[in-house]
Amino acid sequence: EAQVTQNPRYLITVTGKKLTVTCSQNMNHEYMSWYRQDPGLGLRQIYYSMNVEVTDKGDVPEGYKVSRKEKRNFPLILESPSPNQTSLYFCASSLWAGGAGANVLTFGAGSRLTVL
Amino acid sequence: RKEVEQDPGPFNVPEGATVAFNCTYSNSASQSFFWYRQDCRKEPKLLMSVYSSGNEDGRFTAQLNRASQYISLLIRDSKLSDSATYLCVVNVGGATNKLIFGTGTLLAVQP
């Protein structure tokens, strides 16, 4: 089944304790992206990747890191989480980033993170 | 002004009703447009793309008005299962074909 898989789905952690949210897709998609969703603010892009070893900042990158060493994986790293990073996180992928018809995103099921 | 604006609702409608959502966007260079559906605490899923000529998929009709910079979604014969948040999504173009998401319109279909 074609899908984007995120783990963990739920996590409660404490301020400053490094964590990684994994994201993996099995569709050979070039484009991958991380979003956070907060009430009243909608989905905001954190980081995205156009292809292996090509990553760039989205709208709200502060406090996050990413890497794209393999096409299928795009982990999100919180080096020193803070309470304002409490949110619902979605990883998404699409076949490719170019062209008007390309932005059909497949989302993972989401990771609900609470930072105390 | 937000780049993509939607009425947050909620829209409470009875089963069988017709309901319409509008979405406005600020970037006149926007290239493509979509409606996504998001069920409570779930991931967004593509409902339909929006084409300049308008398009229909069963009970759902999407239209684009480039001159006025708005997109609409019409749902006919509403079902209980249509209850969800509907996200308007705009590709604002540029080198990375960036997508901007509206905050969503909540639809609650009542029995």
Short mmCIF file of C-alpha atoms in Angstrom, two decimals:
data_model
loop_
_atom_site.label_atom_id
_atom_site.label_comp_id
_atom_site.label_asym_id
_atom_site.label_seq_id
_atom_site.Cartn_x
_atom_site.Cartn_y
_atom_site.Cartn_z
CA GLU A 1 0.00 0.00 0.00
CA ALA A 2 1.31 3.42 -0.98
CA GLN A 3 1.80 5.43 2.16
CA VAL A 4 3.73 7.87 4.29
CA THR A 5 4.61 6.49 7.72
CA GLN A 6 5.44 8.65 10.70
CA ASN A 7 6.66 7.60 14.12
CA PRO A 8 5.97 8.11 16.92
CA ARG A 9 2.30 8.95 16.57
CA TYR A 10 2.12 10.35 20.09
CA LEU A 11 4.93 11.62 22.27
CA ILE A 12 5.13 13.50 25.55
CA THR A 13 8.58 14.79 26.37
CA VAL A 14 10.29 17.41 28.49
CA THR A 15 12.02 20.63 27.54
CA GLY A 16 15.51 20.10 26.18
CA LYS A 17 15.35 16.38 25.54
CA LYS A 18 16.35 15.77 21.92
CA LEU A 19 13.87 13.84 19.85
CA THR A 20 13.45 12.64 16.28
CA VAL A 21 10.22 12.07 14.40
CA THR A 22 10.77 9.66 11.55
CA CYS A 23 9.03 9.82 8.18
CA SER A 24 9.23 7.25 5.45
CA GLN A 25 7.44 6.97 2.10
CA ASN A 26 7.27 3.98 -0.22
CA MET A 27 6.16 5.78 -3.40
CA ASN A 28 9.57 6.86 -4.71
CA HIS A 29 8.50 10.48 -4.30
CA GLU A 30 11.11 13.16 -4.83
CA TYR A 31 9.49 15.86 -2.73
CA MET A 32 8.99 15.59 1.02
CA SER A 33 7.91 18.16 3.54
CA TRP A 34 7.16 18.66 7.22
CA TYR A 35 4.26 20.73 8.51
CA ARG A 36 2.96 21.66 11.89
CA GLN A 37 -0.70 22.31 12.54
CA ASP A 38 -1.90 24.55 15.33
CA PRO A 39 -5.44 25.77 16.08
CA GLY A 40 -6.32 28.87 14.10
CA LEU A 41 -3.04 28.84 12.19
CA GLY A 42 -3.53 26.02 9.74
CA LEU A 43 -0.72 23.94 8.32
CA ARG A 44 2.62 25.71 8.27
CA GLN A 45 5.66 24.35 6.49
CA ILE A 46 8.73 23.67 8.61
CA TYR A 47 11.23 22.23 6.12
CA TYR A 48 11.03 20.61 2.74
CA SER A 49 13.25 18.55 0.48
CA MET A 50 13.24 18.54 -3.30
CA ASN A 51 15.38 15.41 -3.49
CA VAL A 52 18.16 13.51 -1.75
CA GLU A 53 20.59 15.86 -0.01
CA VAL A 54 18.48 18.89 -1.02
CA THR A 55 16.64 20.51 1.88
CA ASP A 56 15.45 24.02 2.61
CA LYS A 57 13.63 26.03 5.22
CA GLY A 58 9.92 26.55 5.15
CA ASP A 59 8.02 29.22 7.03
CA VAL A 60 8.71 28.11 10.60
CA PRO A 61 12.10 26.32 10.68
CA GLU A 62 13.39 27.66 14.02
CA GLY A 63 14.16 24.88 16.47
CA TYR A 64 14.03 22.11 13.88
CA LYS A 65 16.51 20.23 11.72
CA VAL A 66 16.02 17.75 8.91
CA SER A 67 18.10 15.48 6.74
CA ARG A 68 17.49 13.62 3.48
CA LYS A 69 20.16 10.99 3.10
CA GLU A 70 17.86 8.56 1.32
CA LYS A 71 14.95 9.23 -0.96
CA ARG A 72 12.41 7.46 1.21
CA ASN A 73 13.29 8.96 4.60
CA PHE A 74 12.96 12.51 5.90
CA PRO A 75 13.36 12.68 9.69
CA LEU A 76 12.49 15.78 11.71
CA ILE A 77 14.85 16.52 14.57
CA LEU A 78 14.12 18.70 17.58
CA GLU A 79 17.51 19.26 19.17
CA SER A 80 16.19 21.02 22.28
CA PRO A 81 12.40 20.94 22.32
CA SER A 82 10.49 23.75 23.98
CA PRO A 83 6.81 24.01 24.97
CA ASN A 84 6.03 26.21 21.95
CA GLN A 85 6.84 23.18 19.78
CA THR A 86 3.85 21.35 21.19
CA SER A 87 1.84 20.69 18.05
CA LEU A 88 0.48 18.19 15.57
CA TYR A 89 3.13 17.37 12.98
CA PHE A 90 2.55 16.00 9.50
CA CYS A 91 5.03 14.63 7.02
CA ALA A 92 3.96 14.70 3.39
CA SER A 93 5.37 13.71 0.03
CA SER A 94 4.60 14.24 -3.62
CA LEU A 95 5.93 12.76 -6.80
CA TRP A 96 7.85 15.87 -7.76
CA ALA A 97 7.88 19.55 -6.96
CA GLY A 98 7.84 21.05 -10.41
CA GLY A 99 4.88 21.93 -12.59
CA ALA A 100 1.35 22.98 -11.91
CA GLY A 101 0.01 19.48 -11.43
CA ALA A 102 2.72 18.27 -9.15
CA ASN A 103 1.56 19.37 -5.74
CA VAL A 104 -0.68 16.49 -4.85
CA LEU A 105 0.51 15.66 -1.37
CA THR A 106 0.18 12.38 0.44
CA PHE A 107 0.28 12.93 4.19
CA GLY A 108 1.35 10.72 7.02
CA ALA A 109 -1.11 10.07 9.84
CA GLY A 110 0.41 12.77 12.04
CA SER A 111 2.52 12.90 15.19
CA ARG A 112 1.08 14.64 18.23
CA LEU A 113 3.92 16.05 20.28
CA THR A 114 3.63 17.55 23.74
CA VAL A 115 6.63 19.28 25.29
CA LEU A 116 6.35 19.89 29.04
CA ARG B 1 -3.92 39.90 5.04
CA LYS B 2 -3.52 36.13 5.03
CA GLU B 3 -2.35 34.59 1.78
CA VAL B 4 -5.26 32.14 1.80
CA GLU B 5 -8.44 32.94 3.71
CA GLN B 6 -11.40 30.78 4.51
CA ASP B 7 -14.50 31.21 6.64
CA PRO B 8 -13.74 28.92 9.61
CA GLY B 9 -17.39 28.06 10.13
CA PRO B 10 -18.75 25.87 11.52
CA PHE B 11 -21.33 25.29 8.86
CA ASN B 12 -24.13 23.27 10.43
CA VAL B 13 -26.40 21.86 7.74
CA PRO B 14 -29.05 19.12 7.62
CA GLU B 15 -28.57 16.00 5.58
CA GLY B 16 -29.47 16.57 1.97
CA ALA B 17 -28.63 20.26 2.02
CA THR B 18 -26.41 22.03 -0.46
CA VAL B 19 -23.53 23.94 1.06
CA ALA B 20 -20.87 26.16 -0.48
CA PHE B 21 -17.49 27.26 0.81
CA ASN B 22 -15.41 30.08 -0.54
CA CYS B 23 -11.71 30.71 -0.28
CA THR B 24 -9.80 33.83 -1.31
CA TYR B 25 -6.12 34.08 -2.14
CA SER B 26 -3.90 37.13 -2.30
CA ASN B 27 -1.17 36.16 -4.75
CA SER B 28 -2.33 36.80 -8.29
CA ALA B 29 0.56 34.66 -9.60
CA SER B 30 -0.88 31.54 -7.92
CA GLN B 31 -0.80 28.64 -10.32
CA SER B 32 -2.87 25.77 -9.05
CA PHE B 33 -5.55 25.18 -6.49
CA PHE B 34 -6.86 22.30 -4.46
CA TRP B 35 -9.40 21.31 -1.88
CA TYR B 36 -8.28 18.89 0.81
CA ARG B 37 -10.49 17.22 3.37
CA GLN B 38 -9.36 16.66 6.95
CA ASP B 39 -11.28 14.54 9.41
CA CYS B 40 -10.89 15.29 13.10
CA ARG B 41 -7.35 14.47 14.28
CA LYS B 42 -6.53 12.82 10.96
CA GLU B 43 -4.30 13.74 8.06
CA PRO B 44 -5.49 15.93 5.18
CA LYS B 45 -6.45 14.07 2.02
CA LEU B 46 -6.86 15.47 -1.46
CA LEU B 47 -10.52 15.97 -2.31
CA MET B 48 -10.10 17.54 -5.72
CA SER B 49 -7.96 19.83 -7.79
CA VAL B 50 -9.57 23.03 -9.04
CA TYR B 51 -9.33 23.85 -12.72
CA SER B 52 -10.00 27.14 -14.47
CA SER B 53 -12.96 25.67 -16.31
CA GLY B 54 -14.45 24.32 -13.10
CA ASN B 55 -14.73 20.64 -12.35
CA GLU B 56 -17.16 18.23 -10.84
CA ASP B 57 -16.73 14.95 -9.02
CA GLY B 58 -20.04 13.41 -8.08
CA ARG B 59 -21.71 15.67 -5.52
CA PHE B 60 -18.72 18.00 -5.36
CA THR B 61 -18.13 20.95 -7.68
CA ALA B 62 -15.09 23.20 -7.54
CA GLN B 63 -14.75 26.51 -9.33
CA LEU B 64 -12.00 29.04 -9.76
CA ASN B 65 -12.41 32.75 -10.38
CA ARG B 66 -8.98 34.15 -11.20
CA ALA B 67 -10.21 37.71 -11.72
CA SER B 68 -11.63 37.89 -8.20
CA GLN B 69 -9.05 35.49 -6.78
CA TYR B 70 -11.38 33.06 -5.13
CA ILE B 71 -12.09 29.36 -5.21
CA SER B 72 -15.33 27.71 -4.26
CA LEU B 73 -16.47 24.23 -3.29
CA LEU B 74 -20.10 23.21 -3.60
CA ILE B 75 -21.38 20.06 -1.94
CA ARG B 76 -24.81 18.84 -3.01
CA ASP B 77 -27.02 16.40 -1.14
CA SER B 78 -24.85 16.51 1.99
CA LYS B 79 -24.21 13.24 3.80
CA LEU B 80 -23.31 12.70 7.43
CA SER B 81 -19.97 11.38 6.19
CA ASP B 82 -19.20 14.77 4.63
CA SER B 83 -18.65 16.20 8.11
CA ALA B 84 -15.02 17.31 8.17
CA THR B 85 -12.79 20.33 7.79
CA TYR B 86 -12.22 21.45 4.21
CA LEU B 87 -8.85 23.02 3.47
CA CYS B 88 -8.28 25.38 0.59
CA VAL B 89 -4.74 25.01 -0.77
CA VAL B 90 -2.98 27.29 -3.23
CA ASN B 91 0.26 26.78 -5.13
CA VAL B 92 1.85 30.23 -5.13
CA GLY B 93 4.45 29.21 -7.68
CA GLY B 94 8.09 30.14 -7.61
CA ALA B 95 11.06 27.80 -7.83
CA THR B 96 9.65 25.39 -5.28
CA ASN B 97 5.95 25.55 -6.18
CA LYS B 98 5.11 26.31 -2.59
CA LEU B 99 1.71 25.35 -1.19
CA ILE B 100 -0.16 27.63 1.17
CA PHE B 101 -2.92 26.12 3.27
CA GLY B 102 -6.00 27.91 4.47
CA THR B 103 -7.03 27.32 8.06
CA GLY B 104 -10.02 25.29 6.96
CA THR B 105 -13.81 25.42 7.06
CA LEU B 106 -15.57 23.06 9.43
CA LEU B 107 -18.68 21.35 8.09
CA ALA B 108 -21.06 19.51 10.41
CA VAL B 109 -23.89 17.66 8.68
CA GLN B 110 -26.76 16.97 11.05
CA PRO B 111 -29.15 14.00 10.79
#
